[in-house]
Amino acid sequence: KIIILFFTIQSSLFAQINPCEYAVNVVDSLGTLKETKSCLVQEKVFGNTALLIFLSLISDNNVPLLNLQIIQKSSDFIAPKCIDKNSKIYFQLSNGKIYTFLNSKDNQCDNLLYNENEKLNNRILDANFLFRNDDFEAIKKYPIIMMRIRFASETIDYILPKQLISEKVSGGIFSPEKFFIDNFSCIEN
C-alpha cells in the first residue's frame, strides 16, 4: 500500500509540472532566441465579427519581451488599431500589483488583409513590448485579473478569465489568468 501511495503522489507531482512549449527556440552564432507558444487571452465573437488577442513571451539574448498579437475579423469595415511611442500594456495581478510594459517601437498600425475564401476583412497587429520592472517574483506567483492596452487613440480594459475555450481556435483551451505563471520560467534561462 505504501508503494502505491508513493507512486500516486509522484505521478500527481509530475503531472503538475508544465513543460515549456516553444514556437521558436534557436541558438546560433547571433545568440539565443526563444518564444513561447501563443496564449489566447481574449476572444470576442459577435455575429460576423471576431476579436482575438494572443500573448507570448520572448527571450532575445536574455532580454525578455512580451509579444502582443491582435487579430480582428469581420465582413464589415474594421477600424485600424495603432500603437505609438506612448503605448503601454498594464497587467493587474490578483495581489494588486501592476506591471507595465512599454512599446518597443515607434508608430505601428495593424495590417489589413482580405481573405477571399471566407470573404472577411482581417486586421493583424503584431508588436513587442519591453518589461519595465526587473522584480518578477509577483508575476510568477499571482494570476492576472485585468489587462489594459493603451493604443495610440484609445485605452481598452480586458478582464482575463481563468479558462477560455475558444470558438475560433480549433481545440483551443487556454488559461489567460495564468499566462505569466505558466510561461515566465520558459524564458528565464
Short mmCIF file of C-alpha atoms in Angstrom, two decimals:
data_model
loop_
_atom_site.label_atom_id
_atom_site.label_comp_id
_atom_site.label_asym_id
_atom_site.label_seq_id
_atom_site.Cartn_x
_atom_site.Cartn_y
_atom_site.Cartn_z
CA LYS A 1 0.00 0.00 0.00
CA ILE A 2 2.87 2.37 0.74
CA ILE A 3 4.35 1.77 -2.70
CA ILE A 4 1.01 2.54 -4.38
CA LEU A 5 0.68 5.72 -2.33
CA PHE A 6 4.25 6.71 -3.25
CA PHE A 7 3.62 6.27 -6.99
CA THR A 8 0.29 8.12 -6.77
CA ILE A 9 1.95 11.11 -5.09
CA GLN A 10 4.88 11.05 -7.54
CA SER A 11 2.63 10.92 -10.60
CA SER A 12 0.47 13.78 -9.32
CA LEU A 13 3.55 15.90 -8.62
CA PHE A 14 4.97 15.34 -12.08
CA ALA A 15 1.57 15.94 -13.70
CA GLN A 16 1.52 19.45 -12.24
CA ILE A 17 4.82 20.44 -13.88
CA ASN A 18 4.09 22.32 -17.09
CA PRO A 19 6.91 21.75 -19.61
CA CYS A 20 7.78 24.70 -21.82
CA GLU A 21 6.37 24.71 -25.32
CA TYR A 22 8.16 26.98 -27.77
CA ALA A 23 7.08 28.43 -31.10
CA VAL A 24 10.74 29.43 -31.64
CA ASN A 25 13.86 28.06 -29.94
CA VAL A 26 17.04 28.94 -31.85
CA VAL A 27 20.66 29.06 -30.76
CA ASP A 28 23.17 30.17 -33.39
CA SER A 29 26.18 32.46 -33.87
CA LEU A 30 23.96 35.53 -33.31
CA GLY A 31 22.74 34.32 -29.93
CA THR A 32 19.63 32.77 -28.45
CA LEU A 33 16.01 33.43 -29.38
CA LYS A 34 13.12 31.74 -27.58
CA GLU A 35 9.41 32.42 -27.93
CA THR A 36 6.70 30.58 -26.05
CA LYS A 37 3.63 29.29 -27.83
CA SER A 38 0.90 31.93 -28.07
CA CYS A 39 -1.82 32.03 -25.45
CA LEU A 40 -5.27 33.32 -26.36
CA VAL A 41 -6.16 35.75 -23.55
CA GLN A 42 -9.25 37.41 -25.02
CA GLU A 43 -11.85 36.37 -27.58
CA LYS A 44 -14.97 38.24 -28.53
CA VAL A 45 -17.24 36.81 -31.19
CA PHE A 46 -20.44 38.63 -32.14
CA GLY A 47 -22.25 37.92 -35.38
CA ASN A 48 -19.78 38.19 -38.24
CA THR A 49 -17.11 39.94 -36.16
CA ALA A 50 -14.34 38.39 -34.08
CA LEU A 51 -11.53 39.79 -31.95
CA LEU A 52 -8.70 37.56 -30.72
CA ILE A 53 -5.81 38.70 -28.53
CA PHE A 54 -2.76 36.47 -28.13
CA LEU A 55 0.27 36.87 -25.89
CA SER A 56 3.63 35.14 -25.94
CA LEU A 57 6.94 35.70 -24.17
CA ILE A 58 10.22 36.18 -26.00
CA SER A 59 13.79 35.97 -24.77
CA ASP A 60 16.11 37.67 -27.26
CA ASN A 61 19.64 37.07 -25.94
CA ASN A 62 18.23 37.06 -22.39
CA VAL A 63 16.23 40.28 -22.93
CA PRO A 64 12.60 39.48 -22.03
CA LEU A 65 9.85 40.80 -24.31
CA LEU A 66 6.08 40.47 -24.37
CA ASN A 67 4.60 39.80 -27.80
CA LEU A 68 1.06 41.06 -28.44
CA GLN A 69 -0.92 39.87 -31.43
CA ILE A 70 -4.42 41.22 -32.09
CA ILE A 71 -6.47 39.66 -34.86
CA GLN A 72 -9.77 41.20 -35.94
CA LYS A 73 -12.07 39.56 -38.48
CA SER A 74 -15.26 40.91 -39.99
CA SER A 75 -17.20 41.09 -43.24
CA ASP A 76 -17.70 44.78 -42.41
CA PHE A 77 -15.16 47.60 -42.24
CA ILE A 78 -12.74 47.28 -39.32
CA ALA A 79 -11.24 50.43 -37.83
CA PRO A 80 -7.45 50.09 -37.56
CA LYS A 81 -5.68 49.75 -34.22
CA CYS A 82 -2.39 51.55 -33.88
CA ILE A 83 0.28 51.85 -31.25
CA ASP A 84 2.76 54.66 -30.81
CA LYS A 85 5.73 55.53 -28.59
CA ASN A 86 3.36 56.16 -25.66
CA SER A 87 1.55 52.82 -25.96
CA LYS A 88 1.72 50.51 -22.98
CA ILE A 89 0.23 47.31 -21.66
CA TYR A 90 -0.66 47.09 -17.97
CA PHE A 91 -1.38 43.89 -16.09
CA GLN A 92 -3.04 43.95 -12.68
CA LEU A 93 -2.33 40.85 -10.62
CA SER A 94 -4.63 39.31 -8.02
CA ASN A 95 -2.36 40.70 -5.24
CA GLY A 96 -2.96 44.27 -6.53
CA LYS A 97 0.48 44.74 -8.09
CA ILE A 98 0.57 46.34 -11.55
CA TYR A 99 3.19 45.51 -14.18
CA THR A 100 3.76 47.94 -17.05
CA PHE A 101 5.18 47.02 -20.46
CA LEU A 102 6.46 49.69 -22.88
CA ASN A 103 6.13 49.66 -26.66
CA SER A 104 9.49 48.72 -28.19
CA LYS A 105 8.98 50.62 -31.48
CA ASP A 106 7.51 53.94 -32.53
CA ASN A 107 4.33 54.07 -34.60
CA GLN A 108 2.79 50.87 -35.90
CA CYS A 109 -0.69 50.02 -37.17
CA ASP A 110 -2.31 46.71 -37.95
CA ASN A 111 -2.19 45.30 -41.46
CA LEU A 112 -5.39 44.82 -43.47
CA LEU A 113 -5.67 41.50 -45.30
CA TYR A 114 -8.68 40.28 -47.21
CA ASN A 115 -9.46 36.57 -47.00
CA GLU A 116 -11.07 35.71 -50.33
CA ASN A 117 -12.22 32.23 -49.19
CA GLU A 118 -14.07 33.44 -46.09
CA LYS A 119 -14.97 36.85 -47.60
CA LEU A 120 -13.61 38.53 -44.46
CA ASN A 121 -11.50 41.57 -43.74
CA ASN A 122 -8.69 40.68 -41.35
CA ARG A 123 -6.59 43.14 -39.38
CA ILE A 124 -3.45 41.87 -37.63
CA LEU A 125 -1.35 43.86 -35.19
CA ASP A 126 1.88 42.21 -34.04
CA ALA A 127 4.00 44.20 -31.58
CA ASN A 128 6.64 43.63 -28.91
CA PHE A 129 6.68 45.32 -25.53
CA LEU A 130 9.58 45.75 -23.12
CA PHE A 131 9.44 44.71 -19.49
CA ARG A 132 9.73 47.75 -17.26
CA ASN A 133 10.17 46.04 -13.90
CA ASP A 134 13.06 43.80 -13.01
CA ASP A 135 11.31 42.27 -10.00
CA PHE A 136 9.44 39.36 -11.50
CA GLU A 137 8.56 37.40 -8.36
CA ALA A 138 4.91 38.53 -8.17
CA ILE A 139 4.26 37.98 -11.89
CA LYS A 140 5.41 34.35 -11.48
CA LYS A 141 3.11 33.69 -8.48
CA TYR A 142 -0.14 35.62 -8.88
CA PRO A 143 -2.81 35.35 -11.60
CA ILE A 144 -3.63 38.27 -13.90
CA ILE A 145 -7.06 39.73 -13.27
CA MET A 146 -7.02 42.60 -15.76
CA MET A 147 -5.12 43.78 -18.84
CA ARG A 148 -5.20 47.37 -20.08
CA ILE A 149 -3.87 48.25 -23.53
CA ARG A 150 -3.11 51.86 -24.29
CA PHE A 151 -3.32 52.25 -28.06
CA ALA A 152 -2.46 55.42 -29.98
CA SER A 153 -6.04 56.70 -29.88
CA GLU A 154 -7.78 54.77 -27.09
CA THR A 155 -7.32 52.69 -23.97
CA ILE A 156 -9.20 49.40 -23.57
CA ASP A 157 -9.52 47.23 -20.46
CA TYR A 158 -9.89 43.45 -20.67
CA ILE A 159 -10.87 41.15 -17.81
CA LEU A 160 -8.94 37.91 -18.22
CA PRO A 161 -10.83 34.68 -17.50
CA LYS A 162 -9.43 31.68 -15.62
CA GLN A 163 -10.20 29.46 -18.59
CA LEU A 164 -11.02 30.35 -22.18
CA ILE A 165 -12.49 27.77 -24.54
CA SER A 166 -12.07 29.27 -27.98
CA GLU A 167 -14.74 29.37 -30.65
CA LYS A 168 -12.19 30.27 -33.34
CA VAL A 169 -9.05 28.31 -32.39
CA SER A 170 -9.66 24.65 -33.05
CA GLY A 171 -9.24 22.63 -29.86
CA GLY A 172 -8.15 25.76 -28.04
CA ILE A 173 -8.43 25.71 -24.27
CA PHE A 174 -6.36 28.46 -22.64
CA SER A 175 -5.64 29.77 -19.13
CA PRO A 176 -5.25 33.56 -19.58
CA GLU A 177 -5.05 34.34 -15.83
CA LYS A 178 -2.03 32.04 -15.52
CA PHE A 179 -0.18 33.27 -18.62
CA PHE A 180 2.90 34.52 -16.74
CA ILE A 181 2.76 31.76 -14.12
CA ASP A 182 2.82 29.10 -16.85
CA ASN A 183 5.29 30.75 -19.22
CA PHE A 184 7.74 33.08 -17.46
CA SER A 185 10.12 30.32 -16.36
CA CYS A 186 10.45 29.30 -20.03
CA ILE A 187 12.34 32.49 -20.93
CA GLU A 188 14.39 32.87 -17.74
CA ASN A 189 17.22 30.52 -18.74
#
